[in-house]
Amino acid sequence: MAEAKGTVHFNRFLDVSEEPGKLLQPIEGYQSLELVSLEEAIEPIIKFCPDVRRRAYIAKGNCDPPKDGLTQDESASIFLYTMEWAPRDQCLYVVLNSILRSKNRNRLITPWLLFMKLLLTALFNLRSCGMTVWRGVRLDLRKEYVVGKTYTWWGFSSCTESLHVLESESFLGQEEKRTMFSIECFNGKKIRSHSSLEEEDEILLLPGSQFIVK
């Protein structure tokens, strides 16, 4: 753990501290929904993310042709999830993860179910991988993660294959106070080929992933 001065860009790789630290009700309802196009899936969430229609157009244009056997809509749902825009509180991944981490998530998630169906279908269609991945936060969380205890992360958890990426100045840097998680995952999803930022080497862990601290 090191301390110094400096600022970095906040992003989805560094939001571990937003996890509620308690058990929540499972999300239900999306499993039985029909799979729809990206354009249809985002219609119910435009009021929460006003710029999402334009971002979805960009995402879909960047996923033609799609890779890894996904459909264009499936690939574009991942691409859209990885996009970041201002204002931050209207950015898709920020709003979605805040709902997934909320104690009222089953009441708030309804408009998001079509998009959740498309995104999770895309991720389930990618091969799962087991490897060491990295995630972090610009805080000292050692007291909140007790050795031997099991913890659940309720949002989508963005990790990177590369420790170098996490230690770059755009992420944690090497001189700020920070907590870095080295995670042995068994069902991570490599989304680099479908990400808006391929250089991040992103591995996405699904909502509800559990971890034992060692």
mmCIF file of the C-alpha atoms, coordinates in Angstrom:
data_MODEL
# 
_entry.id   MODEL 
# 
loop_
_atom_site.group_PDB 
_atom_site.id 
_atom_site.type_symbol 
_atom_site.label_atom_id 
_atom_site.label_alt_id 
_atom_site.label_comp_id 
_atom_site.label_asym_id 
_atom_site.label_entity_id 
_atom_site.label_seq_id 
_atom_site.pdbx_PDB_ins_code 
_atom_site.Cartn_x 
_atom_site.Cartn_y 
_atom_site.Cartn_z 
_atom_site.occupancy 
_atom_site.B_iso_or_equiv 
_atom_site.pdbx_formal_charge 
_atom_site.auth_seq_id 
_atom_site.auth_comp_id 
_atom_site.auth_asym_id 
_atom_site.auth_atom_id 
_atom_site.pdbx_PDB_model_num 
ATOM 1   C CA . MET A 1 1   ? 0.000   0.000   0.000   1.00 0.00 ? 1   MET A CA 1 
ATOM 2   C CA . ALA A 1 2   ? 1.483   3.345   -1.007  1.00 0.00 ? 2   ALA A CA 1 
ATOM 3   C CA . GLU A 1 3   ? 0.378   6.931   -0.519  1.00 0.00 ? 3   GLU A CA 1 
ATOM 4   C CA . ALA A 1 4   ? 1.022   10.040  -2.599  1.00 0.00 ? 4   ALA A CA 1 
ATOM 5   C CA . LYS A 1 5   ? -0.800  12.800  -4.445  1.00 0.00 ? 5   LYS A CA 1 
ATOM 6   C CA . GLY A 1 6   ? -2.417  12.534  -7.857  1.00 0.00 ? 6   GLY A CA 1 
ATOM 7   C CA . THR A 1 7   ? -5.663  12.037  -9.723  1.00 0.00 ? 7   THR A CA 1 
ATOM 8   C CA . VAL A 1 8   ? -6.862  9.394   -12.130 1.00 0.00 ? 8   VAL A CA 1 
ATOM 9   C CA . HIS A 1 9   ? -9.877  8.930   -14.341 1.00 0.00 ? 9   HIS A CA 1 
ATOM 10  C CA . PHE A 1 10  ? -12.662 7.110   -12.519 1.00 0.00 ? 10  PHE A CA 1 
ATOM 11  C CA . ASN A 1 11  ? -14.026 4.097   -14.375 1.00 0.00 ? 11  ASN A CA 1 
ATOM 12  C CA . ARG A 1 12  ? -15.837 0.803   -13.932 1.00 0.00 ? 12  ARG A CA 1 
ATOM 13  C CA . PHE A 1 13  ? -12.635 -1.058  -12.979 1.00 0.00 ? 13  PHE A CA 1 
ATOM 14  C CA . LEU A 1 14  ? -12.389 0.990   -9.778  1.00 0.00 ? 14  LEU A CA 1 
ATOM 15  C CA . ASP A 1 15  ? -15.908 0.832   -8.309  1.00 0.00 ? 15  ASP A CA 1 
ATOM 16  C CA . VAL A 1 16  ? -15.459 -2.031  -5.819  1.00 0.00 ? 16  VAL A CA 1 
ATOM 17  C CA . SER A 1 17  ? -16.269 0.314   -2.939  1.00 0.00 ? 17  SER A CA 1 
ATOM 18  C CA . GLU A 1 18  ? -19.814 0.738   -4.296  1.00 0.00 ? 18  GLU A CA 1 
ATOM 19  C CA . GLU A 1 19  ? -20.697 -2.877  -3.529  1.00 0.00 ? 19  GLU A CA 1 
ATOM 20  C CA . PRO A 1 20  ? -23.239 -3.036  -0.663  1.00 0.00 ? 20  PRO A CA 1 
ATOM 21  C CA . GLY A 1 21  ? -21.472 -5.745  1.349   1.00 0.00 ? 21  GLY A CA 1 
ATOM 22  C CA . LYS A 1 22  ? -24.699 -7.632  2.093   1.00 0.00 ? 22  LYS A CA 1 
ATOM 23  C CA . LEU A 1 23  ? -26.858 -10.345 0.537   1.00 0.00 ? 23  LEU A CA 1 
ATOM 24  C CA . LEU A 1 24  ? -29.537 -9.140  -1.886  1.00 0.00 ? 24  LEU A CA 1 
ATOM 25  C CA . GLN A 1 25  ? -32.552 -10.719 -3.535  1.00 0.00 ? 25  GLN A CA 1 
ATOM 26  C CA . PRO A 1 26  ? -31.848 -12.427 -6.888  1.00 0.00 ? 26  PRO A CA 1 
ATOM 27  C CA . ILE A 1 27  ? -32.874 -10.657 -10.098 1.00 0.00 ? 27  ILE A CA 1 
ATOM 28  C CA . GLU A 1 28  ? -35.776 -12.479 -11.721 1.00 0.00 ? 28  GLU A CA 1 
ATOM 29  C CA . GLY A 1 29  ? -37.915 -11.997 -14.798 1.00 0.00 ? 29  GLY A CA 1 
ATOM 30  C CA . TYR A 1 30  ? -35.441 -11.590 -17.639 1.00 0.00 ? 30  TYR A CA 1 
ATOM 31  C CA . GLN A 1 31  ? -34.990 -15.326 -18.262 1.00 0.00 ? 31  GLN A CA 1 
ATOM 32  C CA . SER A 1 32  ? -38.436 -15.787 -19.819 1.00 0.00 ? 32  SER A CA 1 
ATOM 33  C CA . LEU A 1 33  ? -38.287 -12.667 -21.995 1.00 0.00 ? 33  LEU A CA 1 
ATOM 34  C CA . GLU A 1 34  ? -37.921 -12.844 -25.755 1.00 0.00 ? 34  GLU A CA 1 
ATOM 35  C CA . LEU A 1 35  ? -34.517 -11.860 -27.116 1.00 0.00 ? 35  LEU A CA 1 
ATOM 36  C CA . VAL A 1 36  ? -34.901 -8.571  -29.011 1.00 0.00 ? 36  VAL A CA 1 
ATOM 37  C CA . SER A 1 37  ? -32.673 -6.235  -31.005 1.00 0.00 ? 37  SER A CA 1 
ATOM 38  C CA . LEU A 1 38  ? -30.419 -3.733  -29.270 1.00 0.00 ? 38  LEU A CA 1 
ATOM 39  C CA . GLU A 1 39  ? -32.656 -0.901  -30.458 1.00 0.00 ? 39  GLU A CA 1 
ATOM 40  C CA . GLU A 1 40  ? -35.685 -2.519  -28.813 1.00 0.00 ? 40  GLU A CA 1 
ATOM 41  C CA . ALA A 1 41  ? -33.778 -3.457  -25.664 1.00 0.00 ? 41  ALA A CA 1 
ATOM 42  C CA . ILE A 1 42  ? -32.741 0.125   -24.908 1.00 0.00 ? 42  ILE A CA 1 
ATOM 43  C CA . GLU A 1 43  ? -36.119 1.788   -25.483 1.00 0.00 ? 43  GLU A CA 1 
ATOM 44  C CA . PRO A 1 44  ? -37.311 1.353   -21.853 1.00 0.00 ? 44  PRO A CA 1 
ATOM 45  C CA . ILE A 1 45  ? -34.078 2.837   -20.435 1.00 0.00 ? 45  ILE A CA 1 
ATOM 46  C CA . ILE A 1 46  ? -33.837 6.010   -22.528 1.00 0.00 ? 46  ILE A CA 1 
ATOM 47  C CA . LYS A 1 47  ? -35.360 8.050   -19.689 1.00 0.00 ? 47  LYS A CA 1 
ATOM 48  C CA . PHE A 1 48  ? -32.459 6.990   -17.449 1.00 0.00 ? 48  PHE A CA 1 
ATOM 49  C CA . CYS A 1 49  ? -29.741 7.289   -20.130 1.00 0.00 ? 49  CYS A CA 1 
ATOM 50  C CA . PRO A 1 50  ? -30.966 9.975   -22.561 1.00 0.00 ? 50  PRO A CA 1 
ATOM 51  C CA . ASP A 1 51  ? -28.019 9.590   -24.952 1.00 0.00 ? 51  ASP A CA 1 
ATOM 52  C CA . VAL A 1 52  ? -28.177 5.800   -25.114 1.00 0.00 ? 52  VAL A CA 1 
ATOM 53  C CA . ARG A 1 53  ? -29.866 5.632   -28.529 1.00 0.00 ? 53  ARG A CA 1 
ATOM 54  C CA . ARG A 1 54  ? -26.985 7.492   -30.183 1.00 0.00 ? 54  ARG A CA 1 
ATOM 55  C CA . ARG A 1 55  ? -24.421 5.425   -28.286 1.00 0.00 ? 55  ARG A CA 1 
ATOM 56  C CA . ALA A 1 56  ? -26.162 2.209   -29.336 1.00 0.00 ? 56  ALA A CA 1 
ATOM 57  C CA . TYR A 1 57  ? -25.930 3.281   -32.982 1.00 0.00 ? 57  TYR A CA 1 
ATOM 58  C CA . ILE A 1 58  ? -22.176 3.749   -32.560 1.00 0.00 ? 58  ILE A CA 1 
ATOM 59  C CA . ALA A 1 59  ? -21.850 0.424   -30.749 1.00 0.00 ? 59  ALA A CA 1 
ATOM 60  C CA . LYS A 1 60  ? -23.707 -1.501  -33.417 1.00 0.00 ? 60  LYS A CA 1 
ATOM 61  C CA . GLY A 1 61  ? -21.675 0.095   -36.184 1.00 0.00 ? 61  GLY A CA 1 
ATOM 62  C CA . ASN A 1 62  ? -18.486 -1.066  -34.491 1.00 0.00 ? 62  ASN A CA 1 
ATOM 63  C CA . CYS A 1 63  ? -19.706 -4.661  -34.223 1.00 0.00 ? 63  CYS A CA 1 
ATOM 64  C CA . ASP A 1 64  ? -20.163 -5.418  -37.914 1.00 0.00 ? 64  ASP A CA 1 
ATOM 65  C CA . PRO A 1 65  ? -19.165 -8.107  -38.477 1.00 0.00 ? 65  PRO A CA 1 
ATOM 66  C CA . PRO A 1 66  ? -19.457 -9.521  -34.931 1.00 0.00 ? 66  PRO A CA 1 
ATOM 67  C CA . LYS A 1 67  ? -16.850 -11.895 -33.515 1.00 0.00 ? 67  LYS A CA 1 
ATOM 68  C CA . ASP A 1 68  ? -16.843 -15.101 -31.447 1.00 0.00 ? 68  ASP A CA 1 
ATOM 69  C CA . GLY A 1 69  ? -20.065 -16.379 -32.988 1.00 0.00 ? 69  GLY A CA 1 
ATOM 70  C CA . LEU A 1 70  ? -22.218 -13.660 -31.430 1.00 0.00 ? 70  LEU A CA 1 
ATOM 71  C CA . THR A 1 71  ? -24.930 -11.820 -33.305 1.00 0.00 ? 71  THR A CA 1 
ATOM 72  C CA . GLN A 1 72  ? -24.379 -8.159  -34.075 1.00 0.00 ? 72  GLN A CA 1 
ATOM 73  C CA . ASP A 1 73  ? -26.923 -7.167  -31.420 1.00 0.00 ? 73  ASP A CA 1 
ATOM 74  C CA . GLU A 1 74  ? -25.285 -9.379  -28.800 1.00 0.00 ? 74  GLU A CA 1 
ATOM 75  C CA . SER A 1 75  ? -21.813 -8.042  -29.534 1.00 0.00 ? 75  SER A CA 1 
ATOM 76  C CA . ALA A 1 76  ? -23.097 -4.461  -29.578 1.00 0.00 ? 76  ALA A CA 1 
ATOM 77  C CA . SER A 1 77  ? -24.741 -4.892  -26.167 1.00 0.00 ? 77  SER A CA 1 
ATOM 78  C CA . ILE A 1 78  ? -21.300 -5.624  -24.699 1.00 0.00 ? 78  ILE A CA 1 
ATOM 79  C CA . PHE A 1 79  ? -19.725 -2.738  -26.623 1.00 0.00 ? 79  PHE A CA 1 
ATOM 80  C CA . LEU A 1 80  ? -22.430 -0.389  -25.342 1.00 0.00 ? 80  LEU A CA 1 
ATOM 81  C CA . TYR A 1 81  ? -21.919 -1.577  -21.770 1.00 0.00 ? 81  TYR A CA 1 
ATOM 82  C CA . THR A 1 82  ? -18.213 -0.679  -21.948 1.00 0.00 ? 82  THR A CA 1 
ATOM 83  C CA . MET A 1 83  ? -18.801 2.831   -23.305 1.00 0.00 ? 83  MET A CA 1 
ATOM 84  C CA . GLU A 1 84  ? -18.395 5.746   -20.920 1.00 0.00 ? 84  GLU A CA 1 
ATOM 85  C CA . TRP A 1 85  ? -19.918 9.190   -21.410 1.00 0.00 ? 85  TRP A CA 1 
ATOM 86  C CA . ALA A 1 86  ? -20.871 12.329  -19.540 1.00 0.00 ? 86  ALA A CA 1 
ATOM 87  C CA . PRO A 1 87  ? -22.715 13.070  -17.423 1.00 0.00 ? 87  PRO A CA 1 
ATOM 88  C CA . ARG A 1 88  ? -21.504 10.024  -15.574 1.00 0.00 ? 88  ARG A CA 1 
ATOM 89  C CA . ASP A 1 89  ? -24.797 9.436   -13.763 1.00 0.00 ? 89  ASP A CA 1 
ATOM 90  C CA . GLN A 1 90  ? -26.498 8.933   -17.156 1.00 0.00 ? 90  GLN A CA 1 
ATOM 91  C CA . CYS A 1 91  ? -23.891 6.485   -18.450 1.00 0.00 ? 91  CYS A CA 1 
ATOM 92  C CA . LEU A 1 92  ? -25.383 3.031   -19.025 1.00 0.00 ? 92  LEU A CA 1 
ATOM 93  C CA . TYR A 1 93  ? -22.981 0.909   -16.989 1.00 0.00 ? 93  TYR A CA 1 
ATOM 94  C CA . VAL A 1 94  ? -23.080 3.363   -14.076 1.00 0.00 ? 94  VAL A CA 1 
ATOM 95  C CA . VAL A 1 95  ? -26.877 3.372   -13.859 1.00 0.00 ? 95  VAL A CA 1 
ATOM 96  C CA . LEU A 1 96  ? -27.223 -0.378  -14.385 1.00 0.00 ? 96  LEU A CA 1 
ATOM 97  C CA . ASN A 1 97  ? -24.647 -1.305  -11.759 1.00 0.00 ? 97  ASN A CA 1 
ATOM 98  C CA . SER A 1 98  ? -26.104 1.127   -9.224  1.00 0.00 ? 98  SER A CA 1 
ATOM 99  C CA . ILE A 1 99  ? -29.441 -0.670  -9.611  1.00 0.00 ? 99  ILE A CA 1 
ATOM 100 C CA . LEU A 1 100 ? -27.879 -4.127  -9.347  1.00 0.00 ? 100 LEU A CA 1 
ATOM 101 C CA . ARG A 1 101 ? -26.243 -3.049  -6.068  1.00 0.00 ? 101 ARG A CA 1 
ATOM 102 C CA . SER A 1 102 ? -29.393 -1.487  -4.622  1.00 0.00 ? 102 SER A CA 1 
ATOM 103 C CA . LYS A 1 103 ? -31.498 -3.131  -1.912  1.00 0.00 ? 103 LYS A CA 1 
ATOM 104 C CA . ASN A 1 104 ? -34.499 -2.071  -4.043  1.00 0.00 ? 104 ASN A CA 1 
ATOM 105 C CA . ARG A 1 105 ? -33.086 -3.631  -7.184  1.00 0.00 ? 105 ARG A CA 1 
ATOM 106 C CA . ASN A 1 106 ? -36.052 -5.868  -7.975  1.00 0.00 ? 106 ASN A CA 1 
ATOM 107 C CA . ARG A 1 107 ? -38.312 -2.812  -8.042  1.00 0.00 ? 107 ARG A CA 1 
ATOM 108 C CA . LEU A 1 108 ? -35.873 -0.706  -10.083 1.00 0.00 ? 108 LEU A CA 1 
ATOM 109 C CA . ILE A 1 109 ? -34.654 -3.299  -12.588 1.00 0.00 ? 109 ILE A CA 1 
ATOM 110 C CA . THR A 1 110 ? -37.873 -3.763  -14.609 1.00 0.00 ? 110 THR A CA 1 
ATOM 111 C CA . PRO A 1 111 ? -37.066 -1.260  -17.411 1.00 0.00 ? 111 PRO A CA 1 
ATOM 112 C CA . TRP A 1 112 ? -33.647 -2.889  -17.767 1.00 0.00 ? 112 TRP A CA 1 
ATOM 113 C CA . LEU A 1 113 ? -34.758 -6.490  -18.191 1.00 0.00 ? 113 LEU A CA 1 
ATOM 114 C CA . LEU A 1 114 ? -34.737 -6.526  -22.003 1.00 0.00 ? 114 LEU A CA 1 
ATOM 115 C CA . PHE A 1 115 ? -31.212 -5.140  -22.081 1.00 0.00 ? 115 PHE A CA 1 
ATOM 116 C CA . MET A 1 116 ? -30.138 -7.521  -19.309 1.00 0.00 ? 116 MET A CA 1 
ATOM 117 C CA . LYS A 1 117 ? -31.521 -10.410 -21.355 1.00 0.00 ? 117 LYS A CA 1 
ATOM 118 C CA . LEU A 1 118 ? -29.515 -9.363  -24.418 1.00 0.00 ? 118 LEU A CA 1 
ATOM 119 C CA . LEU A 1 119 ? -26.309 -8.614  -22.518 1.00 0.00 ? 119 LEU A CA 1 
ATOM 120 C CA . LEU A 1 120 ? -26.362 -11.795 -20.433 1.00 0.00 ? 120 LEU A CA 1 
ATOM 121 C CA . THR A 1 121 ? -27.189 -13.886 -23.508 1.00 0.00 ? 121 THR A CA 1 
ATOM 122 C CA . ALA A 1 122 ? -24.136 -12.404 -25.212 1.00 0.00 ? 122 ALA A CA 1 
ATOM 123 C CA . LEU A 1 123 ? -21.928 -13.132 -22.213 1.00 0.00 ? 123 LEU A CA 1 
ATOM 124 C CA . PHE A 1 124 ? -23.251 -16.669 -21.747 1.00 0.00 ? 124 PHE A CA 1 
ATOM 125 C CA . ASN A 1 125 ? -22.449 -17.312 -25.423 1.00 0.00 ? 125 ASN A CA 1 
ATOM 126 C CA . LEU A 1 126 ? -18.808 -16.428 -24.811 1.00 0.00 ? 126 LEU A CA 1 
ATOM 127 C CA . ARG A 1 127 ? -16.558 -19.182 -23.533 1.00 0.00 ? 127 ARG A CA 1 
ATOM 128 C CA . SER A 1 128 ? -15.808 -18.931 -19.809 1.00 0.00 ? 128 SER A CA 1 
ATOM 129 C CA . CYS A 1 129 ? -12.162 -18.729 -18.819 1.00 0.00 ? 129 CYS A CA 1 
ATOM 130 C CA . GLY A 1 130 ? -10.234 -19.459 -15.649 1.00 0.00 ? 130 GLY A CA 1 
ATOM 131 C CA . MET A 1 131 ? -7.293  -17.186 -14.882 1.00 0.00 ? 131 MET A CA 1 
ATOM 132 C CA . THR A 1 132 ? -5.876  -14.596 -12.514 1.00 0.00 ? 132 THR A CA 1 
ATOM 133 C CA . VAL A 1 133 ? -7.453  -11.186 -13.066 1.00 0.00 ? 133 VAL A CA 1 
ATOM 134 C CA . TRP A 1 134 ? -7.021  -7.824  -11.376 1.00 0.00 ? 134 TRP A CA 1 
ATOM 135 C CA . ARG A 1 135 ? -9.347  -5.198  -9.996  1.00 0.00 ? 135 ARG A CA 1 
ATOM 136 C CA . GLY A 1 136 ? -8.794  -2.294  -7.641  1.00 0.00 ? 136 GLY A CA 1 
ATOM 137 C CA . VAL A 1 137 ? -9.968  0.820   -5.873  1.00 0.00 ? 137 VAL A CA 1 
ATOM 138 C CA . ARG A 1 138 ? -8.290  4.021   -4.696  1.00 0.00 ? 138 ARG A CA 1 
ATOM 139 C CA . LEU A 1 139 ? -9.074  3.251   -1.059  1.00 0.00 ? 139 LEU A CA 1 
ATOM 140 C CA . ASP A 1 140 ? -7.687  0.991   1.660   1.00 0.00 ? 140 ASP A CA 1 
ATOM 141 C CA . LEU A 1 141 ? -10.350 -1.740  1.959   1.00 0.00 ? 141 LEU A CA 1 
ATOM 142 C CA . ARG A 1 142 ? -8.298  -4.300  3.866   1.00 0.00 ? 142 ARG A CA 1 
ATOM 143 C CA . LYS A 1 143 ? -10.505 -4.058  6.967   1.00 0.00 ? 143 LYS A CA 1 
ATOM 144 C CA . GLU A 1 144 ? -13.633 -4.667  4.888   1.00 0.00 ? 144 GLU A CA 1 
ATOM 145 C CA . TYR A 1 145 ? -12.369 -7.918  3.364   1.00 0.00 ? 145 TYR A CA 1 
ATOM 146 C CA . VAL A 1 146 ? -11.620 -10.420 6.116   1.00 0.00 ? 146 VAL A CA 1 
ATOM 147 C CA . VAL A 1 147 ? -9.516  -13.489 5.353   1.00 0.00 ? 147 VAL A CA 1 
ATOM 148 C CA . GLY A 1 148 ? -11.669 -16.618 5.196   1.00 0.00 ? 148 GLY A CA 1 
ATOM 149 C CA . LYS A 1 149 ? -14.970 -14.830 4.584   1.00 0.00 ? 149 LYS A CA 1 
ATOM 150 C CA . THR A 1 150 ? -17.074 -15.057 1.415   1.00 0.00 ? 150 THR A CA 1 
ATOM 151 C CA . TYR A 1 151 ? -18.203 -11.884 -0.342  1.00 0.00 ? 151 TYR A CA 1 
ATOM 152 C CA . THR A 1 152 ? -20.623 -11.258 -3.206  1.00 0.00 ? 152 THR A CA 1 
ATOM 153 C CA . TRP A 1 153 ? -20.234 -8.567  -5.843  1.00 0.00 ? 153 TRP A CA 1 
ATOM 154 C CA . TRP A 1 154 ? -23.684 -7.721  -7.210  1.00 0.00 ? 154 TRP A CA 1 
ATOM 155 C CA . GLY A 1 155 ? -22.759 -5.541  -10.143 1.00 0.00 ? 155 GLY A CA 1 
ATOM 156 C CA . PHE A 1 156 ? -20.945 -6.520  -13.306 1.00 0.00 ? 156 PHE A CA 1 
ATOM 157 C CA . SER A 1 157 ? -17.304 -6.612  -12.201 1.00 0.00 ? 157 SER A CA 1 
ATOM 158 C CA . SER A 1 158 ? -14.754 -5.304  -14.686 1.00 0.00 ? 158 SER A CA 1 
ATOM 159 C CA . CYS A 1 159 ? -11.297 -6.811  -14.280 1.00 0.00 ? 159 CYS A CA 1 
ATOM 160 C CA . THR A 1 160 ? -8.167  -6.794  -16.397 1.00 0.00 ? 160 THR A CA 1 
ATOM 161 C CA . GLU A 1 161 ? -5.746  -9.528  -17.361 1.00 0.00 ? 161 GLU A CA 1 
ATOM 162 C CA . SER A 1 162 ? -2.893  -7.063  -17.086 1.00 0.00 ? 162 SER A CA 1 
ATOM 163 C CA . LEU A 1 163 ? -1.544  -5.764  -13.784 1.00 0.00 ? 163 LEU A CA 1 
ATOM 164 C CA . HIS A 1 164 ? 0.299   -3.164  -15.872 1.00 0.00 ? 164 HIS A CA 1 
ATOM 165 C CA . VAL A 1 165 ? -3.047  -1.782  -17.097 1.00 0.00 ? 165 VAL A CA 1 
ATOM 166 C CA . LEU A 1 166 ? -4.387  -1.486  -13.542 1.00 0.00 ? 166 LEU A CA 1 
ATOM 167 C CA . GLU A 1 167 ? -1.212  0.270   -12.343 1.00 0.00 ? 167 GLU A CA 1 
ATOM 168 C CA . SER A 1 168 ? -1.236  2.782   -15.197 1.00 0.00 ? 168 SER A CA 1 
ATOM 169 C CA . GLU A 1 169 ? -1.938  6.433   -14.417 1.00 0.00 ? 169 GLU A CA 1 
ATOM 170 C CA . SER A 1 170 ? -5.341  6.163   -16.126 1.00 0.00 ? 170 SER A CA 1 
ATOM 171 C CA . PHE A 1 171 ? -6.392  3.634   -13.493 1.00 0.00 ? 171 PHE A CA 1 
ATOM 172 C CA . LEU A 1 172 ? -4.863  3.231   -10.027 1.00 0.00 ? 172 LEU A CA 1 
ATOM 173 C CA . GLY A 1 173 ? -1.367  4.521   -10.662 1.00 0.00 ? 173 GLY A CA 1 
ATOM 174 C CA . GLN A 1 174 ? 1.438   3.294   -8.417  1.00 0.00 ? 174 GLN A CA 1 
ATOM 175 C CA . GLU A 1 175 ? 1.618   5.965   -5.733  1.00 0.00 ? 175 GLU A CA 1 
ATOM 176 C CA . GLU A 1 176 ? -1.930  6.567   -4.455  1.00 0.00 ? 176 GLU A CA 1 
ATOM 177 C CA . LYS A 1 177 ? -3.501  4.775   -1.524  1.00 0.00 ? 177 LYS A CA 1 
ATOM 178 C CA . ARG A 1 178 ? -5.145  1.748   -3.118  1.00 0.00 ? 178 ARG A CA 1 
ATOM 179 C CA . THR A 1 179 ? -6.407  -1.797  -2.724  1.00 0.00 ? 179 THR A CA 1 
ATOM 180 C CA . MET A 1 180 ? -5.673  -4.270  -5.502  1.00 0.00 ? 180 MET A CA 1 
ATOM 181 C CA . PHE A 1 181 ? -7.605  -7.524  -5.817  1.00 0.00 ? 181 PHE A CA 1 
ATOM 182 C CA . SER A 1 182 ? -5.878  -10.533 -7.356  1.00 0.00 ? 182 SER A CA 1 
ATOM 183 C CA . ILE A 1 183 ? -8.778  -12.817 -8.308  1.00 0.00 ? 183 ILE A CA 1 
ATOM 184 C CA . GLU A 1 184 ? -8.605  -16.456 -9.332  1.00 0.00 ? 184 GLU A CA 1 
ATOM 185 C CA . CYS A 1 185 ? -11.725 -16.630 -11.484 1.00 0.00 ? 185 CYS A CA 1 
ATOM 186 C CA . PHE A 1 186 ? -13.310 -19.701 -13.044 1.00 0.00 ? 186 PHE A CA 1 
ATOM 187 C CA . ASN A 1 187 ? -16.001 -18.185 -15.259 1.00 0.00 ? 187 ASN A CA 1 
ATOM 188 C CA . GLY A 1 188 ? -14.672 -14.843 -16.426 1.00 0.00 ? 188 GLY A CA 1 
ATOM 189 C CA . LYS A 1 189 ? -15.730 -13.565 -19.839 1.00 0.00 ? 189 LYS A CA 1 
ATOM 190 C CA . LYS A 1 190 ? -13.076 -12.167 -22.174 1.00 0.00 ? 190 LYS A CA 1 
ATOM 191 C CA . ILE A 1 191 ? -14.778 -9.232  -23.855 1.00 0.00 ? 191 ILE A CA 1 
ATOM 192 C CA . ARG A 1 192 ? -11.799 -7.541  -25.504 1.00 0.00 ? 192 ARG A CA 1 
ATOM 193 C CA . SER A 1 193 ? -13.107 -8.321  -29.007 1.00 0.00 ? 193 SER A CA 1 
ATOM 194 C CA . HIS A 1 194 ? -16.420 -6.647  -28.132 1.00 0.00 ? 194 HIS A CA 1 
ATOM 195 C CA . SER A 1 195 ? -15.184 -3.727  -26.024 1.00 0.00 ? 195 SER A CA 1 
ATOM 196 C CA . SER A 1 196 ? -15.043 -0.050  -26.893 1.00 0.00 ? 196 SER A CA 1 
ATOM 197 C CA . LEU A 1 197 ? -11.535 -0.053  -25.371 1.00 0.00 ? 197 LEU A CA 1 
ATOM 198 C CA . GLU A 1 198 ? -9.699  -3.176  -26.485 1.00 0.00 ? 198 GLU A CA 1 
ATOM 199 C CA . GLU A 1 199 ? -6.442  -2.105  -24.819 1.00 0.00 ? 199 GLU A CA 1 
ATOM 200 C CA . GLU A 1 200 ? -7.976  -2.637  -21.368 1.00 0.00 ? 200 GLU A CA 1 
ATOM 201 C CA . ASP A 1 201 ? -7.857  -6.463  -21.781 1.00 0.00 ? 201 ASP A CA 1 
ATOM 202 C CA . GLU A 1 202 ? -11.146 -6.620  -19.909 1.00 0.00 ? 202 GLU A CA 1 
ATOM 203 C CA . ILE A 1 203 ? -12.453 -9.740  -18.209 1.00 0.00 ? 203 ILE A CA 1 
ATOM 204 C CA . LEU A 1 204 ? -16.048 -9.318  -17.054 1.00 0.00 ? 204 LEU A CA 1 
ATOM 205 C CA . LEU A 1 205 ? -17.374 -11.196 -14.027 1.00 0.00 ? 205 LEU A CA 1 
ATOM 206 C CA . LEU A 1 206 ? -21.129 -11.666 -13.930 1.00 0.00 ? 206 LEU A CA 1 
ATOM 207 C CA . PRO A 1 207 ? -23.425 -10.153 -11.270 1.00 0.00 ? 207 PRO A CA 1 
ATOM 208 C CA . GLY A 1 208 ? -23.620 -12.241 -8.120  1.00 0.00 ? 208 GLY A CA 1 
ATOM 209 C CA . SER A 1 209 ? -20.048 -13.537 -8.345  1.00 0.00 ? 209 SER A CA 1 
ATOM 210 C CA . GLN A 1 210 ? -18.780 -14.793 -4.982  1.00 0.00 ? 210 GLN A CA 1 
ATOM 211 C CA . PHE A 1 211 ? -15.240 -14.738 -3.621  1.00 0.00 ? 211 PHE A CA 1 
ATOM 212 C CA . ILE A 1 212 ? -13.400 -16.213 -0.656  1.00 0.00 ? 212 ILE A CA 1 
ATOM 213 C CA . VAL A 1 213 ? -10.675 -13.945 0.718   1.00 0.00 ? 213 VAL A CA 1 
ATOM 214 C CA . LYS A 1 214 ? -7.340  -15.694 1.219   1.00 0.00 ? 214 LYS A CA 1 
# 
